[in-house]
Short mmCIF file of C-alpha atoms in Angstrom, two decimals:
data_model
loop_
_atom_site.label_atom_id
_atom_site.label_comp_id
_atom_site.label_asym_id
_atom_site.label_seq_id
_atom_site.Cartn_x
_atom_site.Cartn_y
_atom_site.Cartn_z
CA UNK A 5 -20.10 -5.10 19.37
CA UNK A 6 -19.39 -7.93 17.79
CA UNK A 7 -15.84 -9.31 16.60
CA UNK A 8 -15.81 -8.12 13.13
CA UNK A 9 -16.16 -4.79 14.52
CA UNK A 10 -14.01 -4.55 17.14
CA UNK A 11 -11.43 -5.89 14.71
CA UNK A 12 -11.85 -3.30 12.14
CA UNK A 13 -12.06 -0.41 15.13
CA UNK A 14 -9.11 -1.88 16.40
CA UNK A 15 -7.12 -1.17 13.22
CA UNK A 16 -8.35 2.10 12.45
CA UNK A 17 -7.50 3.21 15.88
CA UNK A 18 -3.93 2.01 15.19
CA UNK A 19 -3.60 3.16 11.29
CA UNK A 20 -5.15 7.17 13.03
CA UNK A 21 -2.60 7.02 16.16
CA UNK A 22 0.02 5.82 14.87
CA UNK A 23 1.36 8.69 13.35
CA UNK A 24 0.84 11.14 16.19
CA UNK A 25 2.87 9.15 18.90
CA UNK A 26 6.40 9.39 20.29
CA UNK A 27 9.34 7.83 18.76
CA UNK A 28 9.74 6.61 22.34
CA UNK A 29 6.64 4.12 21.45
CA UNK A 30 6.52 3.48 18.71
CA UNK A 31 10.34 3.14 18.12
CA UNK A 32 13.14 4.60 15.50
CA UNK A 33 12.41 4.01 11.91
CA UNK A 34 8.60 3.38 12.20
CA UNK A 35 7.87 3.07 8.05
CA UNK A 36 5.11 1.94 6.60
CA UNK A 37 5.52 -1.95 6.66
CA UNK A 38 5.28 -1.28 10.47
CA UNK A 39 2.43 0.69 9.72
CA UNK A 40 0.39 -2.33 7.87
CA UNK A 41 1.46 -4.88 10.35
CA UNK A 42 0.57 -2.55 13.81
CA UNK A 43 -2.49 -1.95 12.08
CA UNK A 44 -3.87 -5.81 11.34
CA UNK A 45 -1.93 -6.73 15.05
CA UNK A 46 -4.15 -4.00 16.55
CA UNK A 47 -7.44 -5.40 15.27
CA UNK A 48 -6.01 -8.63 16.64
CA UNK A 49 -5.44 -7.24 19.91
CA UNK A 50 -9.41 -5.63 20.44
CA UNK A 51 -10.71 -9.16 20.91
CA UNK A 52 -8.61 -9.74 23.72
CA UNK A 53 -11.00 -8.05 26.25
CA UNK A 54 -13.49 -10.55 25.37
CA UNK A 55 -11.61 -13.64 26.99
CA UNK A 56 -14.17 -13.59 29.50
CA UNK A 57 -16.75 -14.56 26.86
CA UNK A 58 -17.53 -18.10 26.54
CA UNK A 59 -18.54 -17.88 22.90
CA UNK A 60 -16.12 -15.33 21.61
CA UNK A 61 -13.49 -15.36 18.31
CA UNK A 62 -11.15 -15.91 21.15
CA UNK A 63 -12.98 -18.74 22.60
CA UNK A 64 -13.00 -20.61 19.47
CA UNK A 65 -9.43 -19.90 18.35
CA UNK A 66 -7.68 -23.03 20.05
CA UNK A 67 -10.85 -25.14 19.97
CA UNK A 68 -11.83 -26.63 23.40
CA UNK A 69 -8.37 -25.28 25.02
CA UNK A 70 -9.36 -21.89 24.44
CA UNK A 71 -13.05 -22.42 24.97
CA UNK A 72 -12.06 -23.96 28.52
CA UNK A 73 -9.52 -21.19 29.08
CA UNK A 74 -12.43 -18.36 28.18
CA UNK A 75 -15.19 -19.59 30.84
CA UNK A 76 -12.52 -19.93 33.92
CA UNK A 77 -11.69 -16.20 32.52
CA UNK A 78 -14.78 -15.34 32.74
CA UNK A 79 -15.96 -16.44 36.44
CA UNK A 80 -12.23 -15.57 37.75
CA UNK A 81 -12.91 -12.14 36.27
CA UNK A 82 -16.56 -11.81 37.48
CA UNK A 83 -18.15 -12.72 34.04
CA UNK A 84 -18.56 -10.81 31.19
CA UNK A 85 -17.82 -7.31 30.52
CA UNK A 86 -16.59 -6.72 34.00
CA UNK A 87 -12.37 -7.21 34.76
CA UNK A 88 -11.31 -7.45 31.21
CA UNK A 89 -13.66 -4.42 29.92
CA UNK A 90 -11.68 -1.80 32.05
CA UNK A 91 -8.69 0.77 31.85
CA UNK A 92 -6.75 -1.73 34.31
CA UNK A 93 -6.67 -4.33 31.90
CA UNK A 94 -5.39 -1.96 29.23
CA UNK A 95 -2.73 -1.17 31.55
CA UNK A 96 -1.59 -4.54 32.42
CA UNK A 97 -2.31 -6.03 29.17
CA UNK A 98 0.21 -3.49 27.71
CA UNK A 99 2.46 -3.68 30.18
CA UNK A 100 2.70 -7.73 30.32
CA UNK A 101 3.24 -7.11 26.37
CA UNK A 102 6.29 -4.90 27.50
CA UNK A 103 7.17 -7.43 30.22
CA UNK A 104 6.85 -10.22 27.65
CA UNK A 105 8.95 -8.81 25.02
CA UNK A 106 11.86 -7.58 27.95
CA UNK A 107 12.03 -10.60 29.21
CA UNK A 108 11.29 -13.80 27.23
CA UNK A 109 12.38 -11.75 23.69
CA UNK A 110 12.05 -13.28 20.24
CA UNK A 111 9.91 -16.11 21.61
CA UNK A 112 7.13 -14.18 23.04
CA UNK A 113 7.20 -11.36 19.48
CA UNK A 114 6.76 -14.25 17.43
CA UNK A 115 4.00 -16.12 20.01
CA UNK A 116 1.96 -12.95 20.06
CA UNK A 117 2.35 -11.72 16.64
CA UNK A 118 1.22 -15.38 15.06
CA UNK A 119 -2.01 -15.55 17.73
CA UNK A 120 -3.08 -11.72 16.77
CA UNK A 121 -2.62 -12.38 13.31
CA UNK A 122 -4.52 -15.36 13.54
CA UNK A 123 -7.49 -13.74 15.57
CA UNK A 124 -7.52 -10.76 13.11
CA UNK A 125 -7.39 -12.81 10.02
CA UNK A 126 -10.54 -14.56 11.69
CA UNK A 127 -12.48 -11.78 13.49
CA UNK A 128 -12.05 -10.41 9.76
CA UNK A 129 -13.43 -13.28 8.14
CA UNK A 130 -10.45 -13.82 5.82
CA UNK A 131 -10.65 -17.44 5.55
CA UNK A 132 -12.80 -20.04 3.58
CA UNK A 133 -16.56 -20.43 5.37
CA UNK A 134 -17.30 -23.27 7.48
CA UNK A 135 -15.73 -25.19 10.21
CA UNK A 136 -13.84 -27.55 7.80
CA UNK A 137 -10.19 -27.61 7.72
CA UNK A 138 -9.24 -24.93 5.42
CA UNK A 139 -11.23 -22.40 7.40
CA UNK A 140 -8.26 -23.42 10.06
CA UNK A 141 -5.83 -23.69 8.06
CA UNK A 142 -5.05 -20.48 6.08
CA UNK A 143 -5.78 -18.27 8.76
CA UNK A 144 -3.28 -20.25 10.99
CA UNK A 145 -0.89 -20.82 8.01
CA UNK A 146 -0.86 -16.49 7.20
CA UNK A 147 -0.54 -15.79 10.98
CA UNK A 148 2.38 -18.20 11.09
CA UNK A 149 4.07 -16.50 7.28
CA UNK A 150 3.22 -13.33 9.36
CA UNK A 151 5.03 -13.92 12.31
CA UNK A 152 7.83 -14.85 10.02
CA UNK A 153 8.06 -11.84 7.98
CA UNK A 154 7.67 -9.30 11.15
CA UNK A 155 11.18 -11.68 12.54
CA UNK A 156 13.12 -11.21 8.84
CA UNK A 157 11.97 -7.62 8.42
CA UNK A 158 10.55 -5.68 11.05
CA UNK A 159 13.29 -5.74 13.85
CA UNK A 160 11.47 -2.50 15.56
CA UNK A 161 8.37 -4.31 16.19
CA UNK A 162 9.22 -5.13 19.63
CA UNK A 163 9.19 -0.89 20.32
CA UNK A 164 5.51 -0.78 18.94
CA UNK A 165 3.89 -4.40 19.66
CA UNK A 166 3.11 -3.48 23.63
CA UNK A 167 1.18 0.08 22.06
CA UNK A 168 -0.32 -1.86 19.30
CA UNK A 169 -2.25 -4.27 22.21
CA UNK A 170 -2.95 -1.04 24.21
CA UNK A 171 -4.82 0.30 21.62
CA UNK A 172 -6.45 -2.84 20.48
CA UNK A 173 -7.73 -3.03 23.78
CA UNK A 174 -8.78 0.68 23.85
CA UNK A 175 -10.39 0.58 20.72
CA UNK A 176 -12.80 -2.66 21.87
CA UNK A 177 -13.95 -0.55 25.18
CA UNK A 178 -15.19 2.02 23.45
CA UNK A 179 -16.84 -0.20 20.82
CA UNK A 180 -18.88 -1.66 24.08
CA UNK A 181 -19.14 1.88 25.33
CA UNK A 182 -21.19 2.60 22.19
CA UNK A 183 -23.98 -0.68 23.76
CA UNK A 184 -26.30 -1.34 26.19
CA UNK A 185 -24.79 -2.46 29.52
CA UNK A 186 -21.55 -0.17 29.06
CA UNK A 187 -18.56 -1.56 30.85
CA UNK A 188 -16.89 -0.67 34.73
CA UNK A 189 -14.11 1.52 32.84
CA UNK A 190 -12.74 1.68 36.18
CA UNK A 191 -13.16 -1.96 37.41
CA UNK A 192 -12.80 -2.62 40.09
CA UNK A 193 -15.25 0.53 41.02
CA UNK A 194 -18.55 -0.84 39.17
CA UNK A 195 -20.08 1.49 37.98
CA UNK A 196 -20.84 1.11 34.28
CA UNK A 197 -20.31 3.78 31.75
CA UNK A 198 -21.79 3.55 28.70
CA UNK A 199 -23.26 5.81 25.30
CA UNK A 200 -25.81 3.66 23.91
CA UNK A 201 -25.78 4.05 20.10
CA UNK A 202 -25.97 0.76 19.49
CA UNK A 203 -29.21 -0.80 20.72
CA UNK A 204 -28.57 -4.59 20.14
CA UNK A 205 -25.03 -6.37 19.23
CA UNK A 206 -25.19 -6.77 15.67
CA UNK A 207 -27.76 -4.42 14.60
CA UNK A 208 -28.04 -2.61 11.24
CA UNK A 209 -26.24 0.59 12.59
CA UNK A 210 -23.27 -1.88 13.62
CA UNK A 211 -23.00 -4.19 10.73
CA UNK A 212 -24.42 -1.85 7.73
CA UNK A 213 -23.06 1.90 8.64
CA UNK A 214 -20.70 1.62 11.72
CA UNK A 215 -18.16 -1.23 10.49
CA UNK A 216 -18.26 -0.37 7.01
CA UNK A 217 -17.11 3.26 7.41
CA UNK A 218 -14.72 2.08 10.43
CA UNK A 219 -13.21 -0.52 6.84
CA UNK A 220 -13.22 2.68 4.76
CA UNK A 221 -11.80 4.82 6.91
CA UNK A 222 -8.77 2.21 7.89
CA UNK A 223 -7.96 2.14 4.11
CA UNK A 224 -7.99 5.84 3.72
CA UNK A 225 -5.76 6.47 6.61
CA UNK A 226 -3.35 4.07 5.68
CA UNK A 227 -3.00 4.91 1.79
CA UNK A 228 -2.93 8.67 3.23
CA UNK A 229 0.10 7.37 5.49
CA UNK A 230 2.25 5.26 3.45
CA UNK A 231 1.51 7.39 0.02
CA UNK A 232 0.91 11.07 1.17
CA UNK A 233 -0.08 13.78 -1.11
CA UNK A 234 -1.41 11.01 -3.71
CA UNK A 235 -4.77 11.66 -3.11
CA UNK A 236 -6.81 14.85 -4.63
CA UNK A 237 -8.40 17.71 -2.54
CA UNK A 238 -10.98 20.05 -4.68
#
């Protein structure tokens, strides 16, 4: 799949669980504002897998930093769709987020929450087109107004964030589950799983039914969620 879509799967496996977990994971006083923000940090958080992907969202995000930091990824990880594509690294990826927020605090919420703002707002295509300036600019300056607002006003973030990454990460193995090659759900035993639906990354059924009814259904969800009862049943 491509990033676009593993974004918008990414939030519309957030905005659908969300509402079905624990209070032990997602925290006391989950409202809707959580809601919205889980949601776009999810989408954020289903790119991650691809950091073993040389020409990823993720390996353009930081320029040649990140570009450097996705190819010694990838060989440390045994390439593409191999480490990173697996239950494990859902595990540990949610787990580190726990670690992360237990141990370094505030720092690390607002650190995460500003990079998976920024890779959703991208992965989304929410900024100007083009490699000039502004196409860097307003992503990075929403992610960083983001960030902001989750410190001022969302002080039960730190319960969610670690599930919110989980999911993201969920969410982009099954999108690859859905292609050709599958992925080694349980690296390191390699044997590839897979459901091929979609024939060839980018294809019609990804770009012209599967992401736009993933976007629909996000936005349904959520208005269902935060305004219940508004909409009409025949």
């Amino acid at each position: 799949m491509m990033g676009h879509s593993h974004a918008v799967s990414g939030g519309l496996l957030f905005a659908a669980a969300s509402g079905h977990l624990p209070v032990e994971l997602v925290g006391p006083g989950f409202g809707p504002a959580d809601l919205l923000m889980g949601t776009v940090l999810c989408a954020g958080a289903a790119l991650l897998p691809d950091l073993d992907h040389h020409d990823s969202t993720l390996a353009h995000f930081l320029g040649p930093v990140s570009g450097v930091l996705c190819r010694v990824l990838g060989r440390v990880s045994g390439g593409h769709r191999h480490a990173t594509h697996s239950l494990l690294f859902a595990a540990l990826a949610g787990a580190g987020t726990w670690a992360g927020i237990a141990h370094l605090g505030r720092g690390f919420v607002l650190g995460l929450t500003f990079c998976l703002l920024a890779l959703a707002l991208r992965a989304l295509h929410l900024h100007p087109p083009g490699n000039g300036p502004a196409t860097w600019a307003l992503p990075t300056g929403l992610a960083a107004l983001g960030a902001a607002g989750l410190d001022s006003w969302l002080p039960n973030a730190r319960y969610w964030l670690p599930c919110a990454v989980t999911l993201g990460v969920l969410a982009h193995l099954l999108g690859d589950f859905l292609t050709r090659r599958g992925i080694p759900l349980f690296w390191p035993y390699g044997r590839r799983y897979e459901i091929p639906l979609i024939k060839r990354t980018g294809n019609g059924v990804e770009t012209k039914f599967l992401a736009p009814l993933m976007t629909i259904a996000t936005f349904v969800l959520l208005w269902c969620t935060v305004f219940p009862g508004t909409l009409p049943i025949s």
